GROMACS .gro file of C-alpha atoms in nm:
model
  349
    1MET     CA    1   1.693  -3.788  -3.633
    2VAL     CA    2   1.921  -3.697  -3.953
    3HIS     CA    3   1.965  -3.353  -4.045
    4MET     CA    4   2.234  -3.059  -4.191
    5ASN     CA    5   2.410  -2.803  -3.896
    6GLN     CA    6   2.115  -2.467  -3.881
    7GLY     CA    7   2.178  -2.129  -3.934
    8GLN     CA    8   2.448  -1.957  -4.029
    9GLY     CA    9   2.725  -1.948  -3.821
   10GLU     CA   10   3.054  -2.158  -3.930
   11THR     CA   11   2.959  -2.435  -3.858
   12SER     CA   12   2.647  -2.418  -4.031
   13TYR     CA   13   2.567  -2.591  -4.306
   14ALA     CA   14   2.432  -2.302  -4.521
   15ARG     CA   15   2.800  -2.183  -4.509
   16ASN     CA   16   2.979  -2.549  -4.513
   17SER     CA   17   2.776  -2.659  -4.809
   18ALA     CA   18   3.035  -2.637  -5.158
   19PHE     CA   19   3.107  -2.958  -5.274
   20GLN     CA   20   2.602  -2.959  -5.250
   21SER     CA   21   2.655  -2.661  -5.452
   22ALA     CA   22   2.874  -2.798  -5.697
   23GLN     CA   23   2.662  -3.064  -5.781
   24GLN     CA   24   2.393  -2.859  -5.782
   25ASN     CA   25   2.524  -2.640  -6.097
   26ARG     CA   26   2.571  -2.969  -6.284
   27MET     CA   27   2.213  -3.133  -6.300
   28LYS     CA   28   2.089  -2.714  -6.462
   29LEU     CA   29   2.162  -2.947  -6.841
   30LEU     CA   30   1.950  -3.209  -6.761
   31ILE     CA   31   1.694  -3.012  -6.577
   32GLU     CA   32   1.651  -2.825  -6.889
   33ALA     CA   33   1.649  -3.096  -7.074
   34ALA     CA   34   1.386  -3.293  -6.847
   35ILE     CA   35   1.075  -2.917  -6.918
   36ILE     CA   36   1.168  -2.949  -7.301
   37ASP     CA   37   1.087  -3.277  -7.297
   38LEU     CA   38   0.777  -3.252  -7.040
   39GLY     CA   39   0.686  -3.021  -7.313
   40SER     CA   40   0.692  -3.269  -7.601
   41ASN     CA   41   0.529  -3.475  -7.409
   42THR     CA   42   0.262  -3.269  -7.344
   43ASN     CA   43   0.191  -3.163  -7.743
   44THR     CA   44   0.483  -2.897  -7.673
   45LEU     CA   45   0.245  -2.665  -7.489
   46LEU     CA   46   0.336  -2.693  -7.107
   47PRO     CA   47   0.044  -2.805  -6.868
   48GLN     CA   48  -0.097  -2.435  -6.749
   49LYS     CA   49   0.008  -2.551  -6.420
   50VAL     CA   50   0.373  -2.710  -6.340
   51VAL     CA   51   0.335  -2.849  -6.017
   52ILE     CA   52   0.757  -2.930  -5.856
   53ALA     CA   53   0.927  -3.073  -5.604
   54ASP     CA   54   1.310  -3.066  -5.452
   55LEU     CA   55   1.338  -3.341  -5.242
   56GLY     CA   56   1.578  -3.312  -4.943
   57CYS     CA   57   1.593  -2.947  -5.000
   58SER     CA   58   1.830  -2.914  -4.674
   59THR     CA   59   1.906  -2.538  -4.631
   60GLY     CA   60   2.095  -2.241  -4.679
   61PRO     CA   61   2.178  -2.059  -5.014
   62ASN     CA   62   2.107  -2.464  -5.209
   63ALA     CA   63   1.808  -2.439  -5.080
   64LEU     CA   64   1.607  -2.267  -5.409
   65ALA     CA   65   1.849  -2.355  -5.660
   66LEU     CA   66   1.667  -2.682  -5.841
   67VAL     CA   67   1.358  -2.553  -5.870
   68SER     CA   68   1.493  -2.206  -5.932
   69ILE     CA   69   1.710  -2.382  -6.210
   70ALA     CA   70   1.381  -2.498  -6.292
   71ILE     CA   71   1.131  -2.191  -6.313
   72LYS     CA   72   1.433  -2.023  -6.504
   73ALA     CA   73   1.382  -2.276  -6.786
   74ILE     CA   74   1.017  -2.261  -6.790
   75GLN     CA   75   1.096  -1.909  -6.848
   76SER     CA   76   1.300  -1.930  -7.070
   77TYR     CA   77   1.080  -2.265  -7.255
   78CYS     CA   78   0.787  -2.064  -7.318
   79LEU     CA   79   0.992  -1.752  -7.403
   80GLN     CA   80   1.173  -1.920  -7.745
   81LEU     CA   81   0.822  -2.146  -7.833
   82GLN     CA   82   0.602  -1.789  -7.739
   83GLN     CA   83   0.386  -1.934  -7.570
   84PRO     CA   84   0.182  -1.779  -7.243
   85SER     CA   85   0.435  -1.931  -6.868
   86PRO     CA   86   0.218  -2.186  -6.661
   87GLU     CA   87   0.103  -2.102  -6.303
   88LEU     CA   88   0.385  -2.250  -6.047
   89LEU     CA   89   0.306  -2.435  -5.747
   90VAL     CA   90   0.644  -2.578  -5.579
   91PHE     CA   91   0.671  -2.770  -5.337
   92LEU     CA   92   0.968  -2.798  -5.130
   93ASN     CA   93   1.029  -3.071  -4.897
   94ASP     CA   94   1.346  -3.256  -4.635
   95LEU     CA   95   1.312  -3.414  -4.239
   96PRO     CA   96   1.098  -3.184  -4.005
   97ASP     CA   97   1.427  -3.109  -3.822
   98ASN     CA   98   1.565  -2.902  -4.092
   99ASP     CA   99   1.584  -2.570  -4.025
  100PHE     CA  100   1.289  -2.451  -4.251
  101ASN     CA  101   1.272  -2.139  -4.066
  102MET     CA  102   1.619  -1.968  -4.253
  103VAL     CA  103   1.438  -2.161  -4.553
  104VAL     CA  104   1.128  -1.949  -4.564
  105LYS     CA  105   1.322  -1.704  -4.462
  106SER     CA  106   1.455  -1.694  -4.854
  107LEU     CA  107   1.095  -1.776  -5.028
  108VAL     CA  108   1.067  -1.491  -5.087
  109THR     CA  109   1.335  -1.419  -5.375
  110LEU     CA  110   1.135  -1.692  -5.616
  111ARG     CA  111   0.821  -1.466  -5.570
  112GLN     CA  112   1.027  -1.116  -5.752
  113SER     CA  113   0.865  -1.174  -6.022
  114LYS     CA  114   0.505  -1.188  -6.123
  115LYS     CA  115   0.555  -1.438  -6.384
  116PRO     CA  116   0.538  -1.685  -6.424
  117LEU     CA  117   0.298  -1.687  -6.140
  118VAL     CA  118   0.503  -1.951  -5.838
  119MET     CA  119   0.347  -2.028  -5.500
  120ILE     CA  120   0.547  -2.221  -5.269
  121GLY     CA  121   0.496  -2.488  -5.007
  122VAL     CA  122   0.729  -2.682  -4.688
  123THR     CA  123   0.640  -3.101  -4.733
  124PRO     CA  124   0.857  -3.221  -4.417
  125GLY     CA  125   0.885  -3.586  -4.420
  126SER     CA  126   1.109  -3.890  -4.526
  127PHE     CA  127   1.115  -3.944  -4.952
  128TYR     CA  128   1.073  -4.277  -4.833
  129GLU     CA  129   0.700  -4.242  -4.765
  130ARG     CA  130   0.395  -4.086  -4.996
  131LEU     CA  131   0.434  -3.659  -4.963
  132PHE     CA  132   0.180  -3.578  -5.240
  133THR     CA  133  -0.132  -3.677  -5.403
  134SER     CA  134  -0.174  -3.873  -5.719
  135SER     CA  135  -0.007  -3.789  -6.059
  136SER     CA  136   0.046  -3.454  -5.871
  137LEU     CA  137   0.355  -3.382  -5.978
  138HIS     CA  138   0.528  -3.311  -6.334
  139LEU     CA  139   0.880  -3.256  -6.184
  140VAL     CA  140   1.076  -3.455  -5.958
  141CYS     CA  141   1.463  -3.318  -5.855
  142SER     CA  142   1.650  -3.398  -5.513
  143SER     CA  143   2.067  -3.320  -5.491
  144SER     CA  144   2.266  -3.531  -5.256
  145SER     CA  145   2.006  -3.728  -5.021
  146LEU     CA  146   1.905  -4.067  -5.202
  147GLN     CA  147   2.248  -4.180  -5.067
  148TRP     CA  148   2.079  -4.143  -4.740
  149LEU     CA  149   1.909  -4.471  -4.603
  150SER     CA  150   1.612  -4.513  -4.406
  151LYS     CA  151   1.795  -4.657  -4.152
  152ALA     CA  152   2.135  -4.897  -4.176
  153PRO     CA  153   2.092  -5.217  -4.246
  154GLU     CA  154   1.992  -5.398  -3.897
  155VAL     CA  155   2.111  -5.707  -3.969
  156LEU     CA  156   2.471  -5.601  -3.882
  157ALA     CA  157   2.459  -5.507  -3.545
  158ARG     CA  158   2.178  -5.805  -3.497
  159ASN     CA  159   2.461  -6.075  -3.552
  160HIS     CA  160   2.739  -5.800  -3.367
  161ILE     CA  161   2.983  -5.711  -3.687
  162PRO     CA  162   3.064  -5.328  -3.687
  163ALA     CA  163   3.042  -5.144  -4.038
  164TYR     CA  164   3.438  -5.091  -3.977
  165ASP     CA  165   3.700  -5.264  -3.774
  166ILE     CA  166   3.920  -5.142  -3.627
  167ASP     CA  167   4.137  -5.499  -3.676
  168GLU     CA  168   4.290  -5.455  -4.042
  169LYS     CA  169   4.212  -5.815  -4.051
  170ALA     CA  170   3.916  -5.832  -3.914
  171ARG     CA  171   3.797  -5.573  -4.163
  172ARG     CA  172   3.928  -5.752  -4.513
  173GLU     CA  173   3.770  -6.071  -4.408
  174ARG     CA  174   3.377  -5.907  -4.307
  175LEU     CA  175   3.371  -5.641  -4.567
  176PRO     CA  176   3.199  -5.845  -4.809
  177ILE     CA  177   2.899  -5.894  -4.559
  178VAL     CA  178   2.888  -5.533  -4.451
  179LEU     CA  179   2.871  -5.348  -4.815
  180GLN     CA  180   2.679  -5.623  -4.907
  181ALA     CA  181   2.419  -5.561  -4.656
  182TYR     CA  182   2.405  -5.221  -4.678
  183ALA     CA  183   2.454  -5.257  -5.086
  184GLU     CA  184   2.078  -5.471  -5.055
  185GLN     CA  185   1.950  -5.181  -4.812
  186PHE     CA  186   1.990  -4.896  -5.056
  187ARG     CA  187   1.833  -5.158  -5.297
  188LYS     CA  188   1.495  -5.194  -5.104
  189ASP     CA  189   1.512  -4.786  -4.992
  190PHE     CA  190   1.572  -4.672  -5.351
  191THR     CA  191   1.327  -4.904  -5.510
  192HIS     CA  192   1.017  -4.805  -5.221
  193PHE     CA  193   1.155  -4.392  -5.393
  194LEU     CA  194   1.122  -4.480  -5.703
  195GLU     CA  195   0.733  -4.630  -5.672
  196LEU     CA  196   0.646  -4.423  -5.439
  197ARG     CA  197   0.771  -4.116  -5.705
  198ALA     CA  198   0.576  -4.296  -6.002
  199LYS     CA  199   0.256  -4.302  -5.825
  200GLU     CA  200   0.278  -3.824  -5.757
  201LEU     CA  201   0.396  -3.811  -6.061
  202ALA     CA  202   0.176  -3.717  -6.340
  203PRO     CA  203   0.131  -3.902  -6.702
  204GLY     CA  204   0.441  -3.795  -6.900
  205GLY     CA  205   0.675  -3.665  -6.545
  206GLN     CA  206   1.010  -3.592  -6.533
  207MET     CA  207   1.251  -3.674  -6.245
  208VAL     CA  208   1.638  -3.533  -6.188
  209VAL     CA  209   1.829  -3.736  -5.881
  210SER     CA  210   2.185  -3.726  -5.807
  211ILE     CA  211   2.409  -3.917  -5.542
  212ILE     CA  212   2.671  -3.965  -5.443
  213GLY     CA  213   2.804  -4.242  -5.482
  214ARG     CA  214   3.122  -4.462  -5.604
  215ARG     CA  215   3.268  -4.488  -5.923
  216PHE     CA  216   3.365  -4.964  -5.982
  217ASP     CA  217   3.137  -5.207  -5.865
  218GLY     CA  218   3.329  -5.444  -5.630
  219ILE     CA  219   3.497  -5.498  -5.260
  220ALA     CA  220   3.830  -5.290  -5.329
  221SER     CA  221   3.583  -4.927  -5.461
  222PHE     CA  222   3.572  -4.653  -5.186
  223HIS     CA  223   3.230  -4.612  -5.009
  224ILE     CA  224   3.120  -4.299  -4.872
  225TRP     CA  225   3.126  -4.345  -4.465
  226GLU     CA  226   3.459  -4.455  -4.497
  227ILE     CA  227   3.619  -4.063  -4.487
  228ILE     CA  228   3.392  -4.059  -4.169
  229THR     CA  229   3.509  -4.384  -3.992
  230GLN     CA  230   3.895  -4.426  -4.110
  231VAL     CA  231   3.857  -4.065  -3.854
  232LEU     CA  232   3.610  -4.225  -3.617
  233SER     CA  233   3.864  -4.538  -3.570
  234VAL     CA  234   4.182  -4.346  -3.541
  235MET     CA  235   3.985  -4.231  -3.280
  236ALA     CA  236   3.883  -4.550  -3.147
  237SER     CA  237   4.227  -4.700  -3.098
  238GLU     CA  238   4.306  -4.409  -2.955
  239GLY     CA  239   4.082  -4.380  -2.635
  240VAL     CA  240   3.937  -4.051  -2.791
  241ILE     CA  241   3.620  -4.252  -2.823
  242ASP     CA  242   3.475  -4.596  -2.702
  243LYS     CA  243   3.575  -4.905  -2.883
  244GLU     CA  244   3.239  -5.047  -2.751
  245LYS     CA  245   3.107  -4.766  -2.925
  246PHE     CA  246   3.258  -4.728  -3.260
  247ASN     CA  247   3.174  -5.107  -3.286
  248SER     CA  248   2.812  -5.005  -3.249
  249PHE     CA  249   2.809  -4.753  -3.469
  250TYR     CA  250   2.660  -4.783  -3.856
  251MET     CA  251   2.620  -4.486  -4.078
  252PRO     CA  252   2.283  -4.473  -4.209
  253MET     CA  253   2.453  -4.420  -4.625
  254TYR     CA  254   2.507  -4.609  -4.890
  255GLY     CA  255   2.689  -4.460  -5.201
  256PRO     CA  256   2.565  -4.674  -5.561
  257SER     CA  257   2.766  -4.707  -5.820
  258ASN     CA  258   2.589  -4.631  -6.198
  259GLU     CA  259   2.502  -4.967  -6.258
  260GLU     CA  260   2.378  -5.065  -5.938
  261LEU     CA  261   2.152  -4.785  -6.020
  262LYS     CA  262   2.087  -4.845  -6.405
  263GLU     CA  263   1.942  -5.158  -6.254
  264ILE     CA  264   1.737  -5.109  -6.043
  265ILE     CA  265   1.545  -4.829  -6.202
  266HIS     CA  266   1.534  -5.096  -6.488
  267GLU     CA  267   1.365  -5.422  -6.248
  268GLU     CA  268   1.113  -5.173  -6.136
  269GLY     CA  269   1.009  -5.078  -6.402
  270SER     CA  270   0.764  -4.764  -6.381
  271PHE     CA  271   1.114  -4.486  -6.542
  272SER     CA  272   1.279  -4.533  -6.853
  273ILE     CA  273   1.628  -4.391  -6.854
  274ARG     CA  274   1.724  -4.011  -7.083
  275GLU     CA  275   2.042  -3.962  -6.896
  276MET     CA  276   2.331  -4.061  -6.657
  277LEU     CA  277   2.659  -3.885  -6.578
  278VAL     CA  278   2.909  -3.951  -6.323
  279HIS     CA  279   3.200  -3.658  -6.258
  280ASP     CA  280   3.430  -3.666  -5.993
  281PHE     CA  281   3.271  -3.522  -5.692
  282THR     CA  282   3.556  -3.243  -5.632
  283GLY     CA  283   3.451  -3.075  -6.001
  284GLY     CA  284   3.298  -2.784  -6.037
  285ILE     CA  285   3.519  -2.587  -5.671
  286ASN     CA  286   3.897  -2.479  -5.635
  287LYS     CA  287   4.125  -2.718  -5.579
  288GLU     CA  288   4.274  -2.504  -5.338
  289LEU     CA  289   4.026  -2.472  -5.146
  290ILE     CA  290   3.983  -2.879  -5.085
  291THR     CA  291   4.230  -2.841  -4.755
  292PRO     CA  292   4.205  -3.112  -4.480
  293ALA     CA  293   4.084  -2.852  -4.268
  294TRP     CA  294   3.821  -2.703  -4.470
  295THR     CA  295   3.693  -3.089  -4.557
  296ALA     CA  296   3.662  -3.151  -4.229
  297ASN     CA  297   3.408  -2.830  -4.199
  298GLN     CA  298   3.288  -2.938  -4.430
  299LEU     CA  299   3.194  -3.292  -4.309
  300ARG     CA  300   3.087  -3.150  -3.999
  301ALA     CA  301   2.813  -2.943  -4.109
  302VAL     CA  302   2.628  -3.251  -4.264
  303PHE     CA  303   2.777  -3.526  -4.024
  304GLU     CA  304   2.758  -3.354  -3.654
  305GLN     CA  305   2.457  -3.401  -3.593
  306ILE     CA  306   2.453  -3.773  -3.627
  307LEU     CA  307   2.828  -3.767  -3.454
  308VAL     CA  308   2.714  -3.616  -3.129
  309GLN     CA  309   2.372  -3.835  -3.059
  310HIS     CA  310   2.640  -4.151  -3.104
  311PHE     CA  311   2.945  -4.017  -3.004
  312GLY     CA  312   2.876  -3.653  -2.723
  313ASP     CA  313   3.045  -3.408  -2.783
  314LEU     CA  314   3.341  -3.536  -2.992
  315MET     CA  315   3.311  -3.335  -3.313
  316ASP     CA  316   3.643  -3.053  -3.192
  317ASP     CA  317   3.863  -3.384  -3.153
  318PHE     CA  318   3.668  -3.516  -3.507
  319VAL     CA  319   3.800  -3.148  -3.697
  320LYS     CA  320   4.152  -3.188  -3.550
  321THR     CA  321   4.213  -3.604  -3.625
  322SER     CA  322   4.084  -3.542  -3.997
  323GLU     CA  323   4.304  -3.259  -3.999
  324ARG     CA  324   4.569  -3.464  -3.899
  325CYS     CA  325   4.498  -3.858  -4.090
  326TRP     CA  326   4.480  -3.605  -4.379
  327SER     CA  327   4.808  -3.422  -4.341
  328VAL     CA  328   4.982  -3.659  -4.586
  329GLU     CA  329   5.062  -3.476  -4.900
  330GLY     CA  330   4.776  -3.665  -5.100
  331ARG     CA  331   4.653  -3.824  -4.908
  332LEU     CA  332   4.305  -3.592  -4.849
  333HIS     CA  333   4.235  -3.625  -5.307
  334ASP     CA  334   4.330  -3.993  -5.312
  335GLU     CA  335   4.006  -4.073  -5.092
  336LEU     CA  336   3.791  -3.786  -5.257
  337ALA     CA  337   3.910  -3.909  -5.556
  338ARG     CA  338   3.757  -4.234  -5.561
  339LEU     CA  339   3.411  -4.122  -5.501
  340ALA     CA  340   3.152  -3.991  -5.731
  341MET     CA  341   2.901  -3.756  -5.801
  342LEU     CA  342   2.582  -3.965  -6.017
  343THR     CA  343   2.355  -3.763  -6.191
  344VAL     CA  344   2.085  -3.952  -6.379
  345SER     CA  345   1.687  -3.880  -6.526
  346VAL     CA  346   1.441  -4.022  -6.573
  347SER     CA  347   1.060  -3.980  -6.715
  348LYS     CA  348   0.834  -4.167  -6.603
  349ALA     CA  349   0.722  -4.461  -6.844
   0.00000   0.00000   0.00000
């Protein structure tokens, strides 16, 4: 079960989601362009009813960010063309264990203005399954979510190959096998995601998504789950967590390169790419904030539930070990610099 830390406490996702918030801000221009493209596909006038879905909305202040950007873009577009605002139907989606109570309490902010009329619905479920009726959506957004896989690649567990060997020599030897297994699982999942959204989007529908990925192709590139597993491997080597449990831990997450994304989108065939951007992972965040302690809490808010389910109560030790591992000057920034935020805008072909 994957969900962010709930509530509004010190370790909650609501208070520790700065990386995700920065990425949502970088999606603004692409969402605005998608609204203009949607209008041009319908002879300048937007449909009388526009349906928007945010997939993987999570909770806290980020939950309404993307749909709020889309609503403001629609208002601006209609004002510029002096046309009536369409009625808006907004769907917020995430897995059933998401903190929807907090999301629902914040929905009133979307309905404060009577122009345009905004109706809101919550749609629990995996975005690796059908969520909406055929040809019903006009705009789909998703931020920092699609790096989560439907499951970790089963071939590794079946062959007793750890995702991250404690022994460095063994890790180097097995790395090509590990990365191929993860890449194949991502290709399967992302292809299925595109097929599902193609069925749900109306003709001319738009989709803007961001994914935590990596800058380069190849074995030497840094993968998103490494920043977690490196810390866990230290804990395992020091006896803080059981080595067998560490060897059987597979993060259901993969960070693609932009070339991988392009290739999968082209091969699936339902969408044409309007624009693809590659950003620094830490872009838009005050660099002075990015300390070992701050970063450890950001990671804790995202990964605590999945780590505790596998290892038990280890988060205080995880935070302390993270801070110690990243205390070497420049190491944390070097590791984060190898990650990237990939943003792609596509139109239904």
